[in-house]
Amino acid sequence: MVDIVEQNSGPGAALYACAPCREQRGLTPVAEQAHEMAYRDYLIHTTDCIGCSRLGRCDVGGRLRDIYQKALDGAA
């Protein structure tokens, strides 16, 4: 999977590419994209952190969220 197309309503779609196509077109698997790795780190932290809640984030959670946001901005 190299991309996820999200829709406002209805199901989204996953886009796949075989290894030769990924190499030829310079595509990166979703699991290796910076914003996906940053989001995974953020989720793991906030799931286990007592200081992170709906009302706010601890310092580490806030920094991880900022890293995720910057990675998202860079992916666009």
mmCIF file of C-alpha atoms in Angstrom:
data_model
loop_
_atom_site.group_PDB
_atom_site.id
_atom_site.type_symbol
_atom_site.label_atom_id
_atom_site.label_comp_id
_atom_site.label_asym_id
_atom_site.label_seq_id
_atom_site.Cartn_x
_atom_site.Cartn_y
_atom_site.Cartn_z
ATOM 1 C CA MET A 1 0.000 0.000 0.000
ATOM 2 C CA VAL A 2 1.486 3.338 -1.069
ATOM 3 C CA ASP A 3 -1.394 5.749 -0.444
ATOM 4 C CA ILE A 4 -4.759 6.037 1.249
ATOM 5 C CA VAL A 5 -7.516 8.064 -0.402
ATOM 6 C CA GLU A 6 -9.965 9.287 2.213
ATOM 7 C CA GLN A 7 -13.477 10.402 1.380
ATOM 8 C CA ASN A 8 -15.781 12.775 3.237
ATOM 9 C CA SER A 9 -18.575 10.231 3.029
ATOM 10 C CA GLY A 10 -18.514 6.632 1.984
ATOM 11 C CA PRO A 11 -15.577 4.271 1.964
ATOM 12 C CA GLY A 12 -12.079 5.394 1.144
ATOM 13 C CA ALA A 13 -9.616 3.460 -0.960
ATOM 14 C CA ALA A 14 -6.140 2.044 -0.593
ATOM 15 C CA LEU A 15 -3.693 2.339 -3.484
ATOM 16 C CA TYR A 16 -1.191 -0.446 -4.002
ATOM 17 C CA ALA A 17 1.917 -0.724 -6.170
ATOM 18 C CA CYS A 18 4.148 -3.705 -6.860
ATOM 19 C CA ALA A 19 7.857 -3.520 -6.004
ATOM 20 C CA PRO A 20 9.022 -2.681 -9.572
ATOM 21 C CA CYS A 21 6.454 0.128 -9.863
ATOM 22 C CA ARG A 22 7.379 1.518 -6.411
ATOM 23 C CA GLU A 23 11.039 1.577 -7.404
ATOM 24 C CA GLN A 24 10.423 3.052 -10.866
ATOM 25 C CA ARG A 25 8.138 5.808 -9.563
ATOM 26 C CA GLY A 26 9.909 6.445 -6.254
ATOM 27 C CA LEU A 27 6.888 5.434 -4.153
ATOM 28 C CA THR A 28 7.220 4.761 -0.429
ATOM 29 C CA PRO A 29 5.013 2.224 1.341
ATOM 30 C CA VAL A 30 2.555 3.909 3.719
ATOM 31 C CA ALA A 31 4.076 2.142 6.737
ATOM 32 C CA GLU A 32 7.424 3.842 5.985
ATOM 33 C CA GLN A 33 6.072 7.354 5.357
ATOM 34 C CA ALA A 34 7.128 9.924 7.956
ATOM 35 C CA HIS A 35 3.593 10.991 8.900
ATOM 36 C CA GLU A 36 2.521 7.370 9.472
ATOM 37 C CA MET A 37 5.497 6.640 11.715
ATOM 38 C CA ALA A 38 4.937 9.889 13.649
ATOM 39 C CA TYR A 39 1.230 9.098 14.084
ATOM 40 C CA ARG A 40 2.047 5.610 15.378
ATOM 41 C CA ASP A 41 4.481 7.080 17.951
ATOM 42 C CA TYR A 42 1.869 9.650 19.016
ATOM 43 C CA LEU A 43 -0.873 7.022 19.420
ATOM 44 C CA ILE A 44 1.333 4.642 21.387
ATOM 45 C CA HIS A 45 2.318 7.431 23.772
ATOM 46 C CA THR A 46 -1.156 8.891 24.332
ATOM 47 C CA THR A 47 -2.704 5.452 24.851
ATOM 48 C CA ASP A 48 -0.422 4.700 27.800
ATOM 49 C CA CYS A 49 0.187 8.189 29.219
ATOM 50 C CA ILE A 50 -1.734 9.279 32.310
ATOM 51 C CA GLY A 51 -0.987 12.948 31.504
ATOM 52 C CA CYS A 52 -2.641 12.805 28.074
ATOM 53 C CA SER A 53 -6.420 13.082 27.854
ATOM 54 C CA ARG A 54 -9.164 14.753 25.832
ATOM 55 C CA LEU A 55 -8.432 17.935 27.757
ATOM 56 C CA GLY A 56 -4.773 18.133 26.838
ATOM 57 C CA ARG A 57 -1.413 16.458 26.408
ATOM 58 C CA CYS A 58 1.662 16.101 28.578
ATOM 59 C CA ASP A 59 4.871 17.734 27.298
ATOM 60 C CA VAL A 60 5.978 14.598 25.441
ATOM 61 C CA GLY A 61 2.502 14.061 23.956
ATOM 62 C CA GLY A 62 2.450 17.687 22.806
ATOM 63 C CA ARG A 63 5.848 17.346 21.132
ATOM 64 C CA LEU A 64 4.838 14.085 19.440
ATOM 65 C CA ARG A 65 1.671 15.774 18.174
ATOM 66 C CA ASP A 66 3.750 18.655 16.771
ATOM 67 C CA ILE A 67 6.088 16.192 15.022
ATOM 68 C CA TYR A 68 3.084 14.403 13.538
ATOM 69 C CA GLN A 69 1.574 17.712 12.362
ATOM 70 C CA LYS A 70 4.841 18.771 10.689
ATOM 71 C CA ALA A 71 5.141 15.381 8.984
ATOM 72 C CA LEU A 72 1.564 15.739 7.700
ATOM 73 C CA ASP A 73 2.337 19.212 6.361
ATOM 74 C CA GLY A 74 5.423 17.840 4.602
ATOM 75 C CA ALA A 75 3.445 14.978 3.054
ATOM 76 C CA ALA A 76 0.941 17.311 1.407
#
